[in-house]
Tab-separated table of C-alpha atoms and ligand atoms in Angstrom:
chain	number	residue	atom	x	y	z
A	1003	MET	CA	-237.551	49.039	-177.209
A	1004	VAL	CA	-234.902	46.163	-176.675
A	1005	ILE	CA	-231.049	47.714	-177.388
A	1006	ARG	CA	-228.737	45.601	-178.124
A	1007	ASN	CA	-225.586	47.115	-176.411
A	1008	HIS	CA	-222.149	47.165	-177.993
A	1009	TYR	CA	-220.274	49.643	-175.476
A	1010	ALA	CA	-221.015	50.835	-172.190
A	1011	SER	CA	-219.235	53.783	-170.306
A	1012	LEU	CA	-217.233	52.985	-167.221
A	1013	ASP	CA	-217.363	56.336	-165.363
A	1014	PRO	CA	-215.977	56.628	-161.850
A	1015	ALA	CA	-218.790	58.875	-161.035
A	1016	GLN	CA	-220.900	55.750	-160.768
A	1017	ARG	CA	-219.032	55.123	-157.591
A	1018	GLY	CA	-222.091	56.840	-155.802
A	1019	TRP	CA	-224.625	54.110	-157.122
A	1020	MET	CA	-222.914	51.129	-155.680
A	1021	ASP	CA	-223.268	52.324	-152.012
A	1022	ASP	CA	-226.277	53.468	-150.667
A	1023	VAL	CA	-224.495	57.103	-149.598
A	1024	PRO	CA	-227.114	60.205	-151.162
A	1025	SER	CA	-226.339	60.707	-154.515
A	1026	TYR	CA	-227.893	62.066	-158.054
A	1027	MET	CA	-228.626	58.702	-158.656
A	1028	PRO	CA	-230.871	56.091	-156.900
A	1029	PRO	CA	-228.680	53.364	-155.565
A	1030	ILE	CA	-228.475	49.906	-157.726
A	1031	ALA	CA	-230.140	47.345	-155.389
A	1032	LEU	CA	-228.890	43.978	-154.735
A	1033	GLY	CA	-228.931	41.771	-157.715
A	1034	ASP	CA	-229.679	44.817	-160.182
A	1035	ALA	CA	-227.581	45.357	-163.495
A	1036	VAL	CA	-225.029	48.181	-163.297
A	1037	ARG	CA	-226.205	51.492	-164.623
A	1038	ALA	CA	-224.216	52.563	-167.269
A	1039	ALA	CA	-224.309	54.988	-170.276
A	1040	SER	CA	-224.192	53.185	-173.385
A	1041	VAL	CA	-224.489	52.925	-177.482
A	1042	GLY	CA	-226.066	50.161	-179.465
A	1043	VAL	CA	-228.385	49.137	-181.862
A	1044	VAL	CA	-232.341	48.914	-181.458
A	1045	HIS	CA	-232.642	45.313	-181.707
A	1046	ALA	CA	-236.562	44.996	-181.608
A	1047	SER	CA	-238.777	48.045	-181.591
A	1048	ALA	CA	-242.794	48.461	-181.141
A	1049	ARG	CA	-242.257	52.380	-181.595
A	1050	PRO	CA	-242.640	53.966	-185.224
A	1051	ASP	CA	-240.020	56.584	-184.678
A	1052	PHE	CA	-237.118	53.827	-183.580
A	1053	ALA	CA	-236.337	51.540	-186.735
A	1054	VAL	CA	-234.438	47.870	-185.928
A	1055	GLY	CA	-230.966	49.009	-186.871
A	1056	ASP	CA	-231.287	52.564	-185.633
A	1057	TRP	CA	-228.106	53.703	-183.404
A	1058	VAL	CA	-229.050	54.832	-180.083
A	1059	MET	CA	-227.293	56.268	-176.529
A	1060	GLY	CA	-229.142	55.949	-173.420
A	1061	MET	CA	-228.586	55.448	-170.053
A	1062	ASN	CA	-228.942	51.413	-169.822
A	1063	ALA	CA	-226.345	48.995	-168.063
A	1064	ILE	CA	-223.471	46.951	-168.251
A	1065	GLU	CA	-225.411	44.214	-169.909
A	1066	ASP	CA	-226.077	42.722	-173.359
A	1067	PHE	CA	-229.384	43.733	-174.181
A	1068	SER	CA	-231.175	46.332	-172.389
A	1069	VAL	CA	-235.195	47.207	-172.547
A	1070	ALA	CA	-235.989	50.837	-172.744
A	1071	GLN	CA	-238.545	51.803	-170.333
A	1072	PRO	CA	-241.243	54.346	-170.606
A	1073	GLY	CA	-239.219	57.900	-169.815
A	1074	SER	CA	-235.953	56.682	-170.166
A	1075	LEU	CA	-236.083	56.747	-174.259
A	1076	PRO	CA	-232.462	56.517	-175.628
A	1077	THR	CA	-231.060	59.361	-178.280
A	1078	LYS	CA	-230.825	58.501	-181.860
A	1079	ILE	CA	-227.151	58.812	-182.562
A	1080	ASP	CA	-225.438	59.608	-186.362
A	1081	ILE	CA	-222.298	57.351	-186.287
A	1082	ALA	CA	-221.644	58.753	-189.524
A	1083	ARG	CA	-220.576	61.965	-188.059
A	1084	VAL	CA	-217.700	60.779	-185.737
A	1085	PRO	CA	-214.692	58.238	-186.370
A	1086	SER	CA	-216.089	55.850	-183.769
A	1087	PRO	CA	-219.256	55.351	-182.104
A	1088	THR	CA	-217.425	54.983	-178.636
A	1089	ASN	CA	-216.978	58.685	-179.623
A	1090	TYR	CA	-220.896	59.562	-178.050
A	1091	LEU	CA	-219.396	57.901	-174.712
A	1092	SER	CA	-216.050	60.330	-174.814
A	1093	ALA	CA	-215.318	63.389	-176.828
A	1094	ILE	CA	-219.254	64.000	-177.252
A	1095	GLY	CA	-220.564	62.391	-174.288
A	1096	VAL	CA	-220.227	62.237	-170.505
A	1097	THR	CA	-216.113	62.880	-170.800
A	1098	GLY	CA	-216.136	65.721	-173.205
A	1099	LEU	CA	-219.357	67.743	-171.939
A	1100	THR	CA	-218.452	67.140	-168.429
A	1101	ALA	CA	-214.883	68.963	-169.229
A	1102	TYR	CA	-216.587	71.549	-171.427
A	1103	PHE	CA	-219.146	72.669	-168.591
A	1104	GLY	CA	-216.938	72.436	-165.754
A	1105	LEU	CA	-214.604	74.779	-166.917
A	1106	LEU	CA	-216.182	76.938	-168.966
A	1107	ASN	CA	-219.640	77.502	-167.252
A	1108	HIS	CA	-218.186	76.916	-164.021
A	1109	GLY	CA	-214.733	77.784	-164.036
A	1110	GLN	CA	-214.915	80.812	-166.487
A	1111	PRO	CA	-211.132	80.822	-167.853
A	1112	LYS	CA	-209.763	84.194	-168.739
A	1113	ALA	CA	-206.914	84.444	-171.187
A	1114	GLY	CA	-203.368	84.778	-169.207
A	1115	GLU	CA	-204.889	82.908	-166.003
A	1116	THR	CA	-203.096	80.118	-164.878
A	1117	MET	CA	-204.883	76.705	-164.162
A	1118	LEU	CA	-204.377	73.265	-162.201
A	1119	VAL	CA	-205.783	70.081	-163.257
A	1120	SER	CA	-205.787	67.239	-161.410
A	1121	GLY	CA	-206.219	63.936	-162.376
A	1122	ALA	CA	-204.701	65.580	-165.567
A	1123	ALA	CA	-203.651	62.424	-167.636
A	1124	GLY	CA	-207.348	60.926	-167.600
A	1125	ALA	CA	-210.444	61.205	-169.742
A	1126	VAL	CA	-212.020	64.443	-168.069
A	1127	GLY	CA	-208.531	66.198	-166.752
A	1128	SER	CA	-206.529	66.034	-170.532
A	1129	VAL	CA	-209.888	67.836	-172.198
A	1130	VAL	CA	-210.010	70.298	-169.420
A	1131	GLY	CA	-206.475	70.888	-169.619
A	1132	GLN	CA	-206.922	71.250	-173.832
A	1133	ILE	CA	-209.847	73.463	-173.355
A	1134	GLY	CA	-207.906	75.464	-171.161
A	1135	LYS	CA	-205.132	76.080	-173.537
A	1136	ILE	CA	-207.861	76.730	-176.349
A	1137	MET	CA	-208.626	79.432	-173.956
A	1138	GLY	CA	-205.551	81.078	-173.701
A	1139	CYS	CA	-204.220	79.873	-169.907
A	1140	ARG	CA	-201.545	78.529	-168.530
A	1141	VAL	CA	-202.134	75.040	-167.556
A	1142	VAL	CA	-200.310	72.609	-165.073
A	1143	GLY	CA	-201.392	69.088	-164.875
A	1144	ILE	CA	-201.048	66.607	-161.786
A	1145	ALA	CA	-201.009	63.128	-162.707
A	1146	GLY	CA	-199.283	59.688	-161.443
A	1147	GLY	CA	-196.256	58.672	-163.220
A	1148	GLY	CA	-193.412	60.190	-165.212
A	1149	THR	CA	-194.642	58.576	-168.329
A	1150	LYS	CA	-198.387	60.323	-167.887
A	1151	CYS	CA	-196.645	64.005	-167.038
A	1152	ASP	CA	-194.654	63.341	-170.397
A	1153	ARG	CA	-198.123	62.652	-172.380
A	1154	LEU	CA	-199.402	65.645	-170.475
A	1155	ARG	CA	-196.922	68.141	-172.420
A	1156	ARG	CA	-196.374	66.294	-175.428
A	1157	GLU	CA	-199.680	65.260	-176.524
A	1158	TYR	CA	-201.970	67.517	-174.738
A	1159	GLY	CA	-199.857	70.530	-174.739
A	1160	PHE	CA	-199.848	71.462	-171.024
A	1161	ASP	CA	-197.506	73.908	-169.941
A	1162	ALA	CA	-196.116	72.079	-166.881
A	1163	ALA	CA	-196.672	68.708	-165.401
A	1164	ILE	CA	-195.980	67.457	-161.962
A	1165	ASP	CA	-195.937	63.790	-160.891
A	1166	TYR	CA	-197.890	63.252	-157.614
A	1167	ARG	CA	-197.183	59.677	-156.779
A	1168	GLY	CA	-195.262	59.102	-153.279
A	1169	LYS	CA	-195.251	62.416	-152.335
A	1170	SER	CA	-196.724	64.027	-149.212
A	1171	ALA	CA	-199.370	66.985	-149.347
A	1172	ASP	CA	-196.347	69.123	-147.897
A	1173	ARG	CA	-194.000	67.954	-150.785
A	1174	LEU	CA	-196.496	68.144	-153.242
A	1175	ALA	CA	-197.670	71.682	-152.251
A	1176	ALA	CA	-193.715	72.929	-152.398
A	1177	GLU	CA	-193.544	71.309	-155.731
A	1178	ILE	CA	-196.626	72.870	-157.344
A	1179	ALA	CA	-195.507	76.322	-155.708
A	1180	GLY	CA	-192.304	76.023	-157.957
A	1181	VAL	CA	-194.279	75.825	-160.816
A	1182	VAL	CA	-197.215	78.132	-160.080
A	1183	PRO	CA	-195.441	80.745	-158.026
A	1184	GLU	CA	-197.916	83.207	-158.648
A	1185	GLY	CA	-200.878	80.982	-157.344
A	1186	ALA	CA	-203.674	79.185	-159.690
A	1187	ASP	CA	-206.838	81.367	-160.436
A	1188	ILE	CA	-208.597	78.031	-161.557
A	1189	VAL	CA	-208.331	74.623	-160.039
A	1190	PHE	CA	-210.173	71.857	-161.505
A	1191	GLU	CA	-210.296	69.246	-159.217
A	1192	ASN	CA	-210.905	65.454	-160.094
A	1193	VAL	CA	-209.044	63.876	-157.364
A	1194	GLY	CA	-209.283	65.404	-153.708
A	1195	GLY	CA	-207.295	63.899	-150.994
A	1196	THR	CA	-203.880	65.195	-150.117
A	1197	ILE	CA	-203.559	66.556	-153.997
A	1198	LEU	CA	-206.448	69.317	-153.017
A	1199	ASP	CA	-204.542	69.583	-149.987
A	1200	ALA	CA	-201.602	70.560	-152.113
A	1201	GLU	CA	-203.678	72.665	-154.422
A	1202	LEU	CA	-205.333	74.771	-151.879
A	1203	MET	CA	-201.981	76.174	-150.421
A	1204	ASN	CA	-201.392	77.614	-154.278
A	1205	ILE	CA	-204.321	79.369	-154.985
A	1206	ALA	CA	-204.323	82.851	-155.777
A	1207	GLN	CA	-206.791	85.850	-154.540
A	1208	ASN	CA	-210.272	85.215	-155.762
A	1209	ALA	CA	-209.250	81.646	-157.284
A	1210	ARG	CA	-211.927	79.484	-158.485
A	1211	ILE	CA	-211.638	75.688	-157.358
A	1212	ILE	CA	-214.128	73.982	-159.422
A	1213	LEU	CA	-214.858	70.187	-158.048
A	1214	CYS	CA	-215.766	68.105	-160.482
A	1215	GLY	CA	-214.998	64.646	-158.492
A	1216	LEU	CA	-213.110	63.014	-155.645
A	1217	ILE	CA	-211.897	60.013	-157.155
A	1218	SER	CA	-209.016	59.105	-154.444
A	1219	GLU	CA	-212.199	59.322	-151.959
A	1220	TYR	CA	-214.517	56.931	-153.586
A	1221	ASN	CA	-213.022	53.693	-152.154
A	1222	HIS	CA	-212.371	55.225	-148.485
A	1223	PRO	CA	-214.964	55.401	-145.986
A	1224	GLU	CA	-213.137	58.365	-144.441
A	1225	PRO	CA	-212.016	61.710	-146.417
A	1226	ALA	CA	-208.639	61.793	-146.684
A	1227	GLY	CA	-208.528	65.470	-147.606
A	1228	ALA	CA	-209.855	69.436	-147.462
A	1229	ARG	CA	-207.647	69.792	-144.372
A	1230	ASN	CA	-206.376	73.179	-146.079
A	1231	LEU	CA	-210.143	74.910	-146.592
A	1232	ARG	CA	-208.730	78.133	-144.622
A	1233	GLN	CA	-206.996	78.995	-147.558
A	1234	ILE	CA	-210.432	79.491	-149.074
A	1235	PHE	CA	-211.623	82.352	-146.844
A	1236	ILE	CA	-207.828	83.707	-146.854
A	1237	LYS	CA	-207.625	83.822	-150.535
A	1238	SER	CA	-211.538	85.094	-151.030
A	1239	ALA	CA	-211.539	82.010	-153.194
A	1240	THR	CA	-214.704	79.839	-154.251
A	1241	LEU	CA	-215.379	76.148	-154.236
A	1242	GLU	CA	-218.220	75.251	-156.486
A	1243	GLY	CA	-219.422	71.756	-157.595
A	1244	PHE	CA	-220.978	70.698	-160.260
A	1245	LEU	CA	-222.682	67.643	-162.242
A	1246	PHE	CA	-222.557	68.125	-166.300
A	1247	VAL	CA	-226.177	66.888	-166.210
A	1248	GLU	CA	-227.175	70.048	-165.114
A	1249	HIS	CA	-226.390	72.018	-168.906
A	1250	THR	CA	-228.654	69.486	-170.685
A	1251	SER	CA	-229.897	72.474	-172.555
A	1252	GLN	CA	-226.292	73.091	-174.119
A	1253	PHE	CA	-225.439	69.688	-174.970
A	1254	ALA	CA	-226.278	69.965	-178.825
A	1255	GLU	CA	-224.111	73.352	-178.991
A	1256	ALA	CA	-221.657	71.986	-176.533
A	1257	ALA	CA	-221.025	68.824	-179.025
A	1258	ALA	CA	-221.115	70.812	-181.825
A	1259	GLU	CA	-218.457	73.082	-180.398
A	1260	ILE	CA	-216.458	70.048	-179.170
A	1261	GLY	CA	-216.114	68.537	-182.835
A	1262	GLU	CA	-215.026	71.213	-184.174
A	1263	TRP	CA	-211.708	71.404	-182.286
A	1264	ILE	CA	-211.112	67.745	-182.829
A	1265	ALA	CA	-211.697	68.439	-186.706
A	1266	ASP	CA	-209.430	71.462	-186.703
A	1267	GLY	CA	-206.957	69.188	-184.405
A	1268	LYS	CA	-207.023	71.583	-181.300
A	1269	LEU	CA	-208.491	68.322	-179.035
A	1270	ARG	CA	-207.318	65.125	-178.771
A	1271	VAL	CA	-209.392	62.664	-176.952
A	1272	ASP	CA	-208.182	59.240	-176.210
A	1273	GLU	CA	-210.157	55.874	-175.459
A	1274	ASP	CA	-209.160	52.794	-173.426
A	1275	VAL	CA	-211.276	50.075	-174.924
A	1276	GLN	CA	-211.642	47.255	-173.092
A	1277	ALA	CA	-213.280	44.270	-174.095
A	1278	GLY	CA	-215.553	41.400	-172.824
A	1279	LEU	CA	-218.476	41.749	-170.517
A	1280	GLU	CA	-216.943	39.120	-168.160
A	1281	ASN	CA	-213.864	41.695	-167.854
A	1282	SER	CA	-216.486	44.571	-166.811
A	1283	TYR	CA	-215.244	44.580	-163.125
A	1284	ALA	CA	-211.561	44.370	-164.019
A	1285	ALA	CA	-211.846	47.014	-166.794
A	1286	PHE	CA	-213.685	49.197	-164.347
A	1287	MET	CA	-210.610	48.544	-161.401
A	1288	ARG	CA	-208.451	50.197	-164.265
A	1289	LEU	CA	-210.021	53.925	-162.961
A	1290	PHE	CA	-208.545	53.330	-159.485
A	1291	SER	CA	-205.341	51.813	-160.045
A	1292	GLY	CA	-204.335	54.846	-162.994
A	1293	GLU	CA	-204.215	51.944	-165.124
A	1294	ASN	CA	-206.063	53.394	-168.014
A	1295	SER	CA	-205.299	55.834	-170.485
A	1296	GLY	CA	-208.094	58.064	-171.677
A	1297	LYS	CA	-211.890	57.481	-171.662
A	1298	LEU	CA	-212.381	53.869	-170.500
A	1299	ILE	CA	-215.009	52.155	-172.207
A	1300	LEU	CA	-216.291	48.127	-172.270
A	1301	LYS	CA	-216.861	46.954	-175.555
A	1302	ILE	CA	-219.933	44.259	-175.008
A	1303	ILE	CA	-219.977	42.752	-178.696
B	2094	NAP	N1	-218.966	66.083	-162.218
B	2094	NAP	C1	-219.528	65.440	-163.334
B	2094	NAP	O1	-220.518	65.719	-163.952
B	2094	NAP	C2	-218.480	64.088	-163.419
B	2094	NAP	C3	-219.007	63.260	-164.644
B	2094	NAP	C4	-218.097	62.488	-165.001
B	2094	NAP	C5	-216.704	61.988	-163.980
B	2094	NAP	N2	-216.477	63.015	-163.055
B	2094	NAP	C6	-215.224	62.536	-162.169
B	2094	NAP	O2	-214.417	63.293	-162.769
B	2094	NAP	C7	-213.143	62.514	-162.189
B	2094	NAP	C8	-212.512	62.130	-163.572
B	2094	NAP	O3	-212.944	61.038	-164.238
B	2094	NAP	P1	-212.315	60.249	-165.476
B	2094	NAP	O4	-213.649	59.359	-165.833
B	2094	NAP	O5	-211.938	61.261	-166.201
B	2094	NAP	O6	-211.450	59.218	-164.881
B	2094	NAP	P2	-209.758	59.458	-165.658
B	2094	NAP	O7	-208.984	60.439	-164.673
B	2094	NAP	O8	-209.727	58.648	-166.927
B	2094	NAP	O9	-209.696	57.957	-164.875
B	2094	NAP	C9	-209.564	58.105	-163.565
B	2094	NAP	C10	-207.787	58.575	-162.894
B	2094	NAP	O10	-207.990	58.812	-161.532
B	2094	NAP	C11	-206.589	58.746	-161.320
B	2094	NAP	N3	-206.809	58.371	-159.571
B	2094	NAP	C12	-207.650	56.907	-159.600
B	2094	NAP	N4	-207.241	56.617	-158.090
B	2094	NAP	C13	-206.334	58.077	-157.587
B	2094	NAP	C14	-205.862	58.583	-156.281
B	2094	NAP	N5	-206.086	57.182	-155.294
B	2094	NAP	N6	-204.920	59.464	-155.936
B	2094	NAP	C15	-204.627	60.093	-157.213
B	2094	NAP	N7	-205.064	59.910	-158.244
B	2094	NAP	C16	-206.223	58.592	-158.695
B	2094	NAP	C17	-205.901	57.813	-162.033
B	2094	NAP	O11	-204.615	58.624	-162.640
B	2094	NAP	P3	-203.405	58.782	-162.039
B	2094	NAP	O12	-202.414	57.624	-162.681
B	2094	NAP	O13	-202.417	60.044	-162.607
B	2094	NAP	O14	-203.440	58.677	-160.629
B	2094	NAP	C18	-206.860	57.533	-163.196
B	2094	NAP	O15	-206.384	57.146	-164.066
B	2094	NAP	C19	-213.786	61.122	-161.467
B	2094	NAP	O16	-213.511	61.969	-160.131
B	2094	NAP	C20	-215.096	61.408	-161.857
B	2094	NAP	O17	-216.182	61.170	-160.738
B	2094	NAP	C21	-217.475	63.671	-162.787
């Protein structure tokens, strides 16, 4: 089956595929196309269950056309259900599902608890914070710059936002303490580095730290954070990593609940759609400069 790709998901979690450090997928060989979740249309099919013109999503690559291999068939999608086919890469794709499973299955938030979210204005972080609010938590986001912090409060309903840019771990820790004097019950970590160091100085007794990603460390050979790990035993806290793909059996129910929250106006999911296969590298780098505003997606045609 040949799929004509329309959109690809540019995801910092793919970083592990761009070197040969052991990761959850085998490294990409030199000369291979860069893998990506993508959404497109069946262009040619020898299978009776896939017709030309069907919309599908799957793990293909950043390329015009993909050939579906046996064992990695795409999933048919119903684009009439959503405002845009790109929603299968954002709200009810990797972004929404990562936020949903990371917070609900691993963080297990309870009403009245305090949450700290790093990378809070990003694709995953902004959804995590909003789900935290739906669960009745007090949510504090950490993001880069005043504009993003304003958006956290005004557009995503966070209770408070802290700009980390230009601040040492000690200064950031003091600022967090001013906003979260009782300590955070949940830390949803997307960034690592000095931000994680500062958060660790502000955890409550029995805090749950959910390690979703470490984007500040992806382009640095030496990890720059986790210098305050002793706070984990001092506070009898837990630190737990996860991958959204562990929860495939719950994808349908999670997507349905996310869809309801969006329809009810409780959840806002933004997309940053960049165009042109030739712009894929520049688009990808927006994740590391912080220029992206919402889920970064590449429009291929
Ligand atoms: N565990 C899983 O299954 C899973 C699945 C998908 C994604 N992830 C992880 O989730 C995290 C967020 O991914 P996303 O797709 O939602 O990306 P995103 O947050 O939309 O974009 C990345 C953001 O990270 C921030 N950032 C980049 N470099 C930084 C640095 N050096 N220091 C501090 N902040 C930095 C920037 O925001 P600012 O402007 O605020 O700095 C940037 O906008 C990533 O760590 C990713 O690897 C995990």
